[in-house]
């Protein structure tokens, strides 16, 4: 599904942007982010982007990181504007800015694509969410979802249900709603020792420990909770 | 109306299947017929219910059959409408905010309205990013591999100003070497095309 938005090759085309060398120069620009250097921030975003791209469901938003990186990008653009046109650093910087912007745009696009695809399911989750639990969407994404569903439903009503016999006029989203396939298989790399409960074919439950550094092919469902926590990364 | 219940609604679904990911002309007639069929089925059921002697199994079977047909028609009609809308949202990403005329001709007024609303929703969202500085997500669709790209102009465009203040004259069939990030929108609108670097056949 994400394919509709992501016209990209399957290999990690921006892999280079995670390499810290090309970004190292702007360390001084980010002193206000006390806890994280731009390098760490970029690595974090890169992981978030990979996870979001590979996970079948919507992951918790990394909205602060995105906002922070966008601000860095604006600073970088201001700085590069000061450089002379012939300066060799200009091209390198511009390329880096383009790459990071791609990373962020792609990340947010994948999320929008998921929000659209699973709109009713996400709306239900949002409405039944415990008020203390964090939302799966940023406030802006929630607004997007709300407007999208309104638009969608009003169209379906005007063109369809409104012209149906009166007992059939209710629009029942649950009959059209799709939700993520949590049983799809994925590759993952373990970054922190963890353990999961896996159902085997006979319906028995089995605890499997995941060692840091190991790689697995596994069904998404048992590890779904580990992905947002950063214990495992999808690859 | 002829044939079995639900046949026309099925036609709508088949039509979707034949044109996966594309937007063929809106089947207004078929949609109307499927809706009319629902109305007729509904009235027959109403009549039967009012005349029905409770517990008569013959009536009951007919009632159930018609009700199933009603539900099926509803599902097919909604699937038809919904799937078209999904294609329409993709248009925004593939072609930008203006629908190409040939696609526009296949859309209903309401679908155009849906597109406009979607456009607005998306624009609101994109504008809110980066502390309201905005980020155009419909750009940077491909991972950047090169900084500059060679493009050929497909239609006269006139002056095109680059970020650094210089401007180039985009004249039909002229070829330019421009920053990749700035000509993506032009490519989407089919004003320019990227010149593919083709390796010569004789090259080893």
CSV table of C-alpha atoms in Angstrom, one decimal:
chain,number,residue,atom,x,y,z
A,1,UNK,CA,0.0,0.0,0.0
A,2,UNK,CA,2.7,2.4,0.9
A,3,UNK,CA,3.9,1.8,-2.6
A,4,UNK,CA,1.4,4.3,-3.9
A,5,UNK,CA,3.3,7.0,-2.1
A,6,UNK,CA,6.8,5.6,-2.1
A,7,UNK,CA,8.1,5.5,-5.6
A,8,UNK,CA,11.4,4.4,-4.4
A,9,UNK,CA,13.8,1.6,-4.9
A,10,UNK,CA,13.7,-1.0,-2.2
A,11,UNK,CA,17.3,-0.6,-1.3
A,12,UNK,CA,18.0,2.1,1.2
A,13,UNK,CA,18.7,4.9,-1.1
A,14,UNK,CA,19.5,7.3,1.6
A,15,UNK,CA,21.7,5.0,3.5
A,16,UNK,CA,24.5,7.5,3.1
A,17,UNK,CA,22.7,10.1,5.0
A,18,UNK,CA,23.1,8.2,8.2
A,19,UNK,CA,26.9,8.3,7.9
A,20,UNK,CA,27.9,10.8,10.5
A,21,UNK,CA,30.9,12.1,8.6
A,22,UNK,CA,28.9,14.2,6.2
A,23,UNK,CA,27.0,15.8,8.9
A,24,UNK,CA,29.6,16.3,11.4
A,25,UNK,CA,30.3,19.9,10.4
A,26,UNK,CA,27.1,21.3,11.9
A,27,UNK,CA,27.6,20.2,15.4
A,28,UNK,CA,27.9,23.7,16.7
A,29,UNK,CA,24.5,24.6,15.3
A,30,UNK,CA,22.6,22.3,17.6
A,31,UNK,CA,23.8,23.2,21.0
A,32,UNK,CA,20.2,23.9,22.2
A,33,UNK,CA,19.5,20.2,21.8
A,34,UNK,CA,21.4,19.4,24.9
A,35,UNK,CA,20.8,15.7,25.1
A,36,UNK,CA,21.4,14.7,21.5
A,37,UNK,CA,24.0,15.6,18.9
A,38,UNK,CA,22.8,16.1,15.4
A,39,UNK,CA,24.5,12.9,14.6
A,40,UNK,CA,22.5,10.9,17.1
A,41,UNK,CA,19.4,12.7,16.0
A,42,UNK,CA,19.9,11.7,12.4
A,43,UNK,CA,20.6,8.1,13.3
A,44,UNK,CA,17.5,8.1,15.4
A,45,UNK,CA,15.4,9.5,12.6
A,46,UNK,CA,16.9,7.0,10.2
A,47,UNK,CA,16.0,4.1,12.4
A,48,UNK,CA,12.5,5.6,12.8
A,49,UNK,CA,12.1,5.9,9.1
A,50,UNK,CA,13.3,2.3,8.5
A,51,UNK,CA,10.9,1.0,11.1
A,52,UNK,CA,8.0,3.0,9.9
A,53,UNK,CA,8.6,1.9,6.3
A,54,UNK,CA,8.8,-1.8,7.3
A,55,UNK,CA,6.2,-2.1,10.0
A,56,UNK,CA,2.7,-3.0,8.9
A,57,UNK,CA,1.1,-0.7,11.5
A,58,UNK,CA,1.5,2.9,12.5
A,59,UNK,CA,4.2,3.5,15.1
A,60,UNK,CA,4.3,6.2,17.7
A,61,UNK,CA,5.3,9.5,16.0
A,62,UNK,CA,8.8,10.9,16.5
A,63,UNK,CA,7.4,14.4,16.2
A,64,UNK,CA,9.9,16.2,18.4
A,65,UNK,CA,12.8,14.7,16.5
A,66,UNK,CA,11.3,15.7,13.2
A,67,UNK,CA,10.7,19.3,14.3
A,68,UNK,CA,14.2,19.5,15.7
A,69,UNK,CA,15.7,18.3,12.5
A,70,UNK,CA,13.6,20.6,10.4
A,71,UNK,CA,15.0,23.5,12.4
A,72,UNK,CA,18.5,22.2,11.9
A,73,UNK,CA,17.8,22.0,8.2
A,74,UNK,CA,16.7,25.6,8.1
A,75,UNK,CA,19.9,26.7,9.9
A,76,UNK,CA,21.9,24.7,7.4
A,77,UNK,CA,20.2,26.3,4.5
A,78,UNK,CA,20.9,29.8,6.0
A,79,UNK,CA,24.5,28.8,6.4
A,80,UNK,CA,25.0,27.4,3.0
A,81,UNK,CA,23.5,30.6,1.5
A,82,UNK,CA,26.4,32.5,3.0
A,83,UNK,CA,28.9,30.3,1.2
A,84,UNK,CA,30.3,31.5,-2.1
A,85,UNK,CA,29.0,29.8,-5.1
A,86,UNK,CA,32.2,28.2,-6.1
A,87,UNK,CA,32.9,26.9,-2.6
A,88,UNK,CA,33.3,23.1,-2.8
A,89,UNK,CA,31.5,22.7,0.5
A,90,UNK,CA,28.3,24.1,-1.0
A,91,UNK,CA,27.5,21.1,-3.1
A,92,UNK,CA,28.3,18.7,-0.3
A,93,UNK,CA,26.0,20.6,2.1
A,94,UNK,CA,23.2,20.9,-0.4
A,95,UNK,CA,23.3,17.2,-1.1
A,96,UNK,CA,23.2,16.5,2.6
A,97,UNK,CA,20.2,18.9,3.1
A,98,UNK,CA,18.4,17.2,0.2
A,99,UNK,CA,19.0,13.8,1.7
A,100,UNK,CA,17.8,14.7,5.1
A,101,UNK,CA,14.8,16.4,3.7
A,102,UNK,CA,14.0,13.3,1.7
A,103,UNK,CA,14.3,11.2,4.9
A,104,UNK,CA,11.8,13.4,6.8
A,105,UNK,CA,9.4,13.8,3.9
A,106,UNK,CA,9.4,10.1,3.2
A,107,UNK,CA,8.9,9.3,6.9
A,108,UNK,CA,5.9,11.6,7.1
A,109,UNK,CA,4.5,10.5,3.8
A,110,UNK,CA,4.5,6.8,4.8
A,111,UNK,CA,2.7,7.8,8.0
A,112,UNK,CA,0.0,9.7,6.0
A,113,UNK,CA,-0.4,6.8,3.6
A,114,UNK,CA,-1.0,4.5,6.6
A,115,UNK,CA,-3.3,7.0,8.2
A,116,UNK,CA,-5.4,7.1,5.0
A,117,UNK,CA,-5.4,3.4,4.4
A,118,UNK,CA,-6.4,2.5,8.0
A,119,UNK,CA,-8.4,5.6,8.7
A,120,UNK,CA,-11.4,4.0,10.3
A,121,UNK,CA,-9.4,1.6,12.3
A,122,UNK,CA,-7.2,4.4,13.6
A,123,UNK,CA,-10.2,6.5,14.4
A,124,UNK,CA,-11.7,3.8,16.5
A,125,UNK,CA,-8.4,3.3,18.3
A,126,UNK,CA,-8.1,7.0,18.9
A,127,UNK,CA,-11.6,7.2,20.2
A,128,UNK,CA,-11.2,4.3,22.6
A,129,UNK,CA,-7.8,5.3,23.7
A,130,UNK,CA,-7.1,5.7,27.4
A,131,UNK,CA,-6.7,9.5,28.0
A,132,UNK,CA,-3.3,8.8,29.7
A,133,UNK,CA,-2.0,6.7,26.9
A,134,UNK,CA,-0.1,8.6,24.2
A,135,UNK,CA,-1.7,8.9,20.8
A,136,UNK,CA,-0.3,7.1,17.8
A,137,UNK,CA,-0.6,10.3,15.9
A,138,UNK,CA,0.7,13.8,16.3
A,139,UNK,CA,-1.9,16.5,16.8
A,140,UNK,CA,-1.5,17.6,13.1
A,141,UNK,CA,-1.9,14.0,12.0
A,142,UNK,CA,-5.1,13.6,14.1
A,143,UNK,CA,-6.5,16.7,12.4
A,144,UNK,CA,-5.5,15.3,9.0
A,145,UNK,CA,-7.3,12.0,9.9
A,146,UNK,CA,-10.4,13.8,11.1
A,147,UNK,CA,-10.7,16.0,8.0
A,148,UNK,CA,-9.9,13.1,5.7
A,149,UNK,CA,-12.7,10.9,7.2
A,150,UNK,CA,-15.2,13.7,7.1
A,151,UNK,CA,-14.4,14.3,3.4
A,152,UNK,CA,-14.6,10.6,2.7
A,153,UNK,CA,-17.8,9.9,4.5
A,154,UNK,CA,-19.6,12.9,3.2
A,155,UNK,CA,-18.8,11.8,-0.4
A,156,UNK,CA,-19.9,8.2,0.3
A,157,UNK,CA,-23.1,9.5,1.8
A,158,UNK,CA,-23.9,12.0,-1.0
A,159,UNK,CA,-23.2,9.6,-3.8
A,160,UNK,CA,-24.2,6.3,-2.2
A,161,UNK,CA,-26.1,5.7,1.0
A,162,UNK,CA,-28.3,8.8,0.7
A,163,UNK,CA,-30.0,7.3,-2.4
A,164,UNK,CA,-30.5,3.9,-0.8
A,165,UNK,CA,-33.7,2.7,0.9
A,166,UNK,CA,-34.1,4.4,4.2
A,167,UNK,CA,-33.3,1.4,6.4
A,168,UNK,CA,-30.0,0.9,4.5
A,169,UNK,CA,-28.7,4.5,4.8
A,170,UNK,CA,-26.3,4.0,7.6
A,171,UNK,CA,-22.7,4.1,6.6
A,172,UNK,CA,-21.0,1.4,8.5
A,173,UNK,CA,-17.3,2.0,8.4
A,174,UNK,CA,-16.6,-1.4,10.0
A,175,UNK,CA,-17.7,-3.0,6.7
A,176,UNK,CA,-15.1,-1.1,4.7
A,177,UNK,CA,-12.4,-0.6,7.3
A,178,UNK,CA,-9.1,-2.3,6.8
A,179,UNK,CA,-6.5,-2.8,9.5
A,180,UNK,CA,-2.8,-3.6,9.5
A,181,UNK,CA,-1.8,-7.2,8.9
A,182,UNK,CA,0.1,-7.9,12.1
A,183,UNK,CA,0.9,-11.4,11.0
A,184,UNK,CA,3.2,-10.4,8.2
A,185,UNK,CA,6.8,-11.6,8.5
A,186,UNK,CA,9.7,-9.2,8.8
A,187,UNK,CA,13.4,-9.1,9.3
A,188,UNK,CA,14.7,-7.5,12.5
A,189,UNK,CA,17.9,-6.8,14.3
A,190,UNK,CA,18.0,-6.9,18.1
A,191,UNK,CA,19.7,-4.0,19.8
A,192,UNK,CA,18.8,-4.9,23.4
A,193,UNK,CA,18.4,-8.3,24.9
A,194,UNK,CA,14.7,-9.0,25.2
A,195,UNK,CA,12.3,-11.9,25.2
A,196,UNK,CA,9.0,-12.5,23.5
A,197,UNK,CA,6.2,-15.0,23.6
A,198,UNK,CA,5.6,-16.9,20.4
A,199,UNK,CA,2.8,-19.2,19.6
A,200,UNK,CA,4.0,-22.2,17.7
A,201,UNK,CA,2.0,-24.1,15.1
A,202,UNK,CA,0.4,-26.4,17.7
A,203,UNK,CA,-0.9,-23.4,19.6
A,204,UNK,CA,1.5,-23.7,22.5
A,205,UNK,CA,3.2,-20.6,23.8
A,206,UNK,CA,6.9,-20.5,23.9
A,207,UNK,CA,9.3,-17.9,25.2
A,208,UNK,CA,12.0,-16.9,22.9
A,209,UNK,CA,14.9,-14.8,24.0
A,210,UNK,CA,16.3,-12.3,21.5
A,211,UNK,CA,20.0,-11.6,22.0
A,212,UNK,CA,21.4,-8.2,21.2
A,213,UNK,CA,23.0,-8.2,17.8
A,214,UNK,CA,21.2,-11.2,16.5
A,215,UNK,CA,18.9,-11.1,13.5
A,216,UNK,CA,15.6,-12.8,13.0
A,217,UNK,CA,12.8,-13.4,10.5
A,218,UNK,CA,9.7,-13.3,12.6
A,219,UNK,CA,6.0,-12.6,12.6
A,220,UNK,CA,5.3,-8.9,13.5
A,221,UNK,CA,2.7,-9.5,16.2
A,222,UNK,CA,4.9,-10.8,19.0
A,223,UNK,CA,7.5,-8.1,18.5
A,224,UNK,CA,5.2,-5.2,17.8
A,225,UNK,CA,5.6,-3.8,21.2
A,226,UNK,CA,9.4,-4.0,21.1
A,227,UNK,CA,9.7,-1.8,17.9
A,228,UNK,CA,8.6,1.5,19.4
A,229,UNK,CA,10.8,0.9,22.5
A,230,UNK,CA,13.9,0.6,20.4
A,231,UNK,CA,14.8,-2.9,21.6
A,232,UNK,CA,14.6,-4.2,18.0
A,233,UNK,CA,15.1,-2.5,14.7
A,234,UNK,CA,13.4,-3.6,11.5
A,235,UNK,CA,15.8,-4.1,8.6
B,1,UNK,CA,-33.9,-4.4,-15.4
B,2,UNK,CA,-33.0,-8.0,-16.2
B,3,UNK,CA,-30.8,-10.8,-14.8
B,4,UNK,CA,-30.1,-11.7,-11.3
B,5,UNK,CA,-30.1,-9.5,-8.3
B,6,UNK,CA,-26.8,-7.8,-7.8
B,7,UNK,CA,-25.6,-8.3,-11.3
B,8,UNK,CA,-25.2,-4.6,-12.1
B,9,UNK,CA,-23.4,-3.9,-8.8
B,10,UNK,CA,-21.0,-6.7,-9.7
B,11,UNK,CA,-20.4,-4.9,-13.0
B,12,UNK,CA,-19.2,-1.9,-11.1
B,13,UNK,CA,-16.7,-4.0,-9.2
B,14,UNK,CA,-15.5,-5.7,-12.4
B,15,UNK,CA,-15.0,-2.3,-13.9
B,16,UNK,CA,-12.7,-1.4,-11.0
B,17,UNK,CA,-10.8,-4.5,-11.5
B,18,UNK,CA,-10.3,-3.9,-15.2
B,19,UNK,CA,-8.8,-0.5,-14.6
B,20,UNK,CA,-6.7,-1.1,-11.5
B,21,UNK,CA,-5.1,2.2,-10.3
B,22,UNK,CA,-6.7,4.1,-13.1
B,23,UNK,CA,-9.8,6.3,-13.3
B,24,UNK,CA,-12.2,5.3,-16.1
B,25,UNK,CA,-15.4,7.3,-16.7
B,26,UNK,CA,-17.7,7.3,-13.8
B,27,UNK,CA,-20.4,4.6,-14.3
B,28,UNK,CA,-23.3,6.9,-13.5
B,29,UNK,CA,-25.9,4.7,-15.3
B,30,UNK,CA,-24.8,1.5,-13.7
B,31,UNK,CA,-24.7,3.2,-10.3
B,32,UNK,CA,-28.2,4.5,-10.7
B,33,UNK,CA,-29.5,1.1,-11.8
B,34,UNK,CA,-27.9,-0.6,-8.8
B,35,UNK,CA,-29.6,2.0,-6.6
B,36,UNK,CA,-32.9,1.5,-8.4
B,37,UNK,CA,-32.6,-2.2,-7.9
B,38,UNK,CA,-32.2,-1.7,-4.2
B,39,UNK,CA,-35.3,0.5,-4.1
B,40,UNK,CA,-37.3,-2.2,-5.9
B,41,UNK,CA,-36.1,-5.0,-3.7
B,42,UNK,CA,-36.8,-2.9,-0.6
B,43,UNK,CA,-40.4,-2.2,-1.7
B,44,UNK,CA,-41.0,-5.8,-2.5
B,45,UNK,CA,-39.8,-6.7,1.0
B,46,UNK,CA,-42.0,-4.0,2.5
B,47,UNK,CA,-45.0,-5.3,0.7
B,48,UNK,CA,-44.3,-8.9,1.6
B,49,UNK,CA,-43.8,-8.0,5.2
B,50,UNK,CA,-47.1,-6.1,5.4
B,51,UNK,CA,-49.0,-9.0,3.8
B,52,UNK,CA,-47.0,-11.7,5.4
B,53,UNK,CA,-48.7,-14.2,7.7
B,54,UNK,CA,-46.2,-14.6,10.4
B,55,UNK,CA,-44.1,-17.7,10.2
B,56,UNK,CA,-44.8,-18.5,6.5
B,57,UNK,CA,-41.5,-20.1,5.4
B,58,UNK,CA,-41.9,-19.2,1.7
B,59,UNK,CA,-42.2,-15.6,2.4
B,60,UNK,CA,-39.3,-15.7,4.8
B,61,UNK,CA,-36.9,-17.2,2.3
B,62,UNK,CA,-37.7,-14.6,-0.3
B,63,UNK,CA,-37.3,-11.9,2.3
B,64,UNK,CA,-33.9,-13.2,3.3
B,65,UNK,CA,-32.7,-13.5,-0.3
B,66,UNK,CA,-33.8,-9.9,-1.1
B,67,UNK,CA,-32.2,-8.6,2.0
B,68,UNK,CA,-28.9,-10.3,1.1
B,69,UNK,CA,-29.1,-8.8,-2.3
B,70,UNK,CA,-29.7,-5.4,-0.8
B,71,UNK,CA,-26.7,-5.7,1.5
B,72,UNK,CA,-24.6,-6.9,-1.4
B,73,UNK,CA,-25.6,-4.0,-3.6
B,74,UNK,CA,-24.8,-1.6,-0.9
B,75,UNK,CA,-21.4,-3.1,-0.3
B,76,UNK,CA,-20.6,-3.1,-4.0
B,77,UNK,CA,-21.7,0.5,-4.5
B,78,UNK,CA,-19.6,1.7,-1.5
B,79,UNK,CA,-16.6,-0.2,-2.6
B,80,UNK,CA,-16.9,1.3,-6.1
B,81,UNK,CA,-17.1,4.8,-4.7
B,82,UNK,CA,-14.4,4.3,-2.2
B,83,UNK,CA,-11.9,2.7,-4.5
B,84,UNK,CA,-12.3,5.6,-6.9
B,85,UNK,CA,-11.6,8.0,-4.1
B,86,UNK,CA,-8.3,6.2,-3.3
B,87,UNK,CA,-7.2,6.6,-6.9
B,88,UNK,CA,-8.2,10.3,-6.7
B,89,UNK,CA,-6.0,10.9,-3.6
B,90,UNK,CA,-3.1,9.4,-5.5
B,91,UNK,CA,-3.6,11.9,-8.2
B,92,UNK,CA,-2.6,14.6,-5.8
B,93,UNK,CA,0.8,12.9,-5.3
B,94,UNK,CA,1.4,12.0,-8.9
B,95,UNK,CA,0.3,15.2,-10.7
B,96,UNK,CA,0.2,18.0,-8.2
B,97,UNK,CA,-2.8,20.1,-7.2
B,98,UNK,CA,-4.2,20.4,-10.7
B,99,UNK,CA,-6.0,17.4,-12.2
B,100,UNK,CA,-4.9,16.6,-15.8
B,101,UNK,CA,-7.8,17.4,-18.2
B,102,UNK,CA,-8.1,13.9,-19.5
B,103,UNK,CA,-8.6,12.5,-16.0
B,104,UNK,CA,-10.9,15.3,-14.9
B,105,UNK,CA,-13.2,14.4,-17.8
B,106,UNK,CA,-13.8,11.0,-16.1
B,107,UNK,CA,-14.7,12.4,-12.7
B,108,UNK,CA,-18.0,13.6,-11.3
B,109,UNK,CA,-18.5,17.0,-9.7
B,110,UNK,CA,-18.5,15.4,-6.3
B,111,UNK,CA,-15.3,13.7,-6.9
B,112,UNK,CA,-13.7,16.9,-8.0
B,113,UNK,CA,-15.0,18.4,-4.8
B,114,UNK,CA,-13.5,15.5,-2.8
B,115,UNK,CA,-10.2,16.2,-4.5
B,116,UNK,CA,-10.3,19.9,-3.6
B,117,UNK,CA,-11.1,19.0,0.0
B,118,UNK,CA,-8.3,16.5,0.1
B,119,UNK,CA,-6.0,19.1,-1.3
B,120,UNK,CA,-7.0,21.5,1.4
B,121,UNK,CA,-6.5,18.9,4.2
B,122,UNK,CA,-3.1,18.0,2.9
B,123,UNK,CA,-2.1,21.6,2.5
B,124,UNK,CA,-3.1,22.4,6.0
B,125,UNK,CA,-1.1,19.5,7.3
B,126,UNK,CA,2.0,20.3,5.3
B,127,UNK,CA,1.8,23.9,6.3
B,128,UNK,CA,1.7,23.0,10.0
B,129,UNK,CA,5.0,21.1,9.8
B,130,UNK,CA,8.3,22.7,11.0
B,131,UNK,CA,6.7,25.1,13.4
B,132,UNK,CA,4.5,26.4,10.7
B,133,UNK,CA,7.3,26.9,8.2
B,134,UNK,CA,5.7,24.2,6.2
B,135,UNK,CA,7.3,21.2,4.3
B,136,UNK,CA,6.1,20.2,0.9
B,137,UNK,CA,5.8,16.4,1.2
B,138,UNK,CA,4.8,16.1,-2.5
B,139,UNK,CA,8.4,17.0,-3.3
B,140,UNK,CA,11.4,14.8,-2.7
B,141,UNK,CA,9.5,11.7,-3.8
B,142,UNK,CA,12.7,9.9,-4.8
B,143,UNK,CA,15.8,9.5,-2.8
B,144,UNK,CA,18.3,12.0,-4.1
B,145,UNK,CA,21.1,10.3,-5.9
B,146,UNK,CA,22.7,13.4,-7.6
B,147,UNK,CA,22.6,17.1,-6.9
B,148,UNK,CA,22.1,18.2,-10.4
B,149,UNK,CA,20.1,16.6,-13.2
B,150,UNK,CA,19.9,17.1,-16.9
B,151,UNK,CA,16.4,18.0,-18.1
B,152,UNK,CA,14.7,18.5,-21.4
B,153,UNK,CA,11.9,21.0,-21.7
B,154,UNK,CA,8.7,19.6,-23.1
B,155,UNK,CA,6.6,22.7,-23.4
B,156,UNK,CA,7.4,26.4,-23.3
B,157,UNK,CA,7.4,27.6,-19.8
B,158,UNK,CA,9.2,30.9,-19.7
B,159,UNK,CA,11.5,32.2,-17.0
B,160,UNK,CA,12.1,29.8,-14.1
B,161,UNK,CA,13.8,31.3,-11.1
B,162,UNK,CA,16.1,29.2,-9.0
B,163,UNK,CA,16.6,29.4,-5.3
B,164,UNK,CA,19.9,31.2,-5.7
B,165,UNK,CA,18.2,34.0,-7.6
B,166,UNK,CA,19.4,33.1,-11.1
B,167,UNK,CA,16.8,32.3,-13.7
B,168,UNK,CA,16.7,30.1,-16.7
B,169,UNK,CA,14.5,30.4,-19.8
B,170,UNK,CA,12.7,27.1,-20.2
B,171,UNK,CA,12.0,26.9,-23.9
B,172,UNK,CA,10.6,23.8,-25.6
B,173,UNK,CA,13.2,21.2,-26.5
B,174,UNK,CA,16.0,23.1,-24.8
B,175,UNK,CA,18.2,21.1,-22.4
B,176,UNK,CA,19.3,22.4,-19.0
B,177,UNK,CA,21.4,21.2,-16.0
B,178,UNK,CA,19.5,22.1,-12.9
B,179,UNK,CA,19.4,21.2,-9.2
B,180,UNK,CA,17.4,18.1,-8.8
B,181,UNK,CA,15.4,19.4,-5.8
B,182,UNK,CA,14.1,22.4,-7.7
B,183,UNK,CA,12.8,20.8,-10.8
B,184,UNK,CA,10.8,17.9,-9.3
B,185,UNK,CA,7.5,19.9,-9.5
B,186,UNK,CA,8.2,20.7,-13.2
B,187,UNK,CA,8.7,17.0,-13.9
B,188,UNK,CA,5.4,16.2,-12.2
B,189,UNK,CA,3.6,18.8,-14.2
B,190,UNK,CA,5.1,17.3,-17.4
B,191,UNK,CA,6.8,20.6,-18.3
B,192,UNK,CA,10.2,19.0,-18.3
B,193,UNK,CA,11.5,15.5,-18.4
B,194,UNK,CA,14.7,14.1,-17.0
B,195,UNK,CA,17.1,13.1,-19.6
B,196,UNK,CA,18.0,9.4,-19.0
B,197,UNK,CA,21.6,8.7,-19.2
B,198,UNK,CA,21.7,5.8,-21.6
B,199,UNK,CA,24.8,3.8,-22.0
B,200,UNK,CA,25.8,3.4,-25.6
B,201,UNK,CA,25.2,0.0,-26.9
B,202,UNK,CA,28.7,-0.2,-28.2
B,203,UNK,CA,30.2,0.6,-24.9
B,204,UNK,CA,31.7,-2.4,-23.2
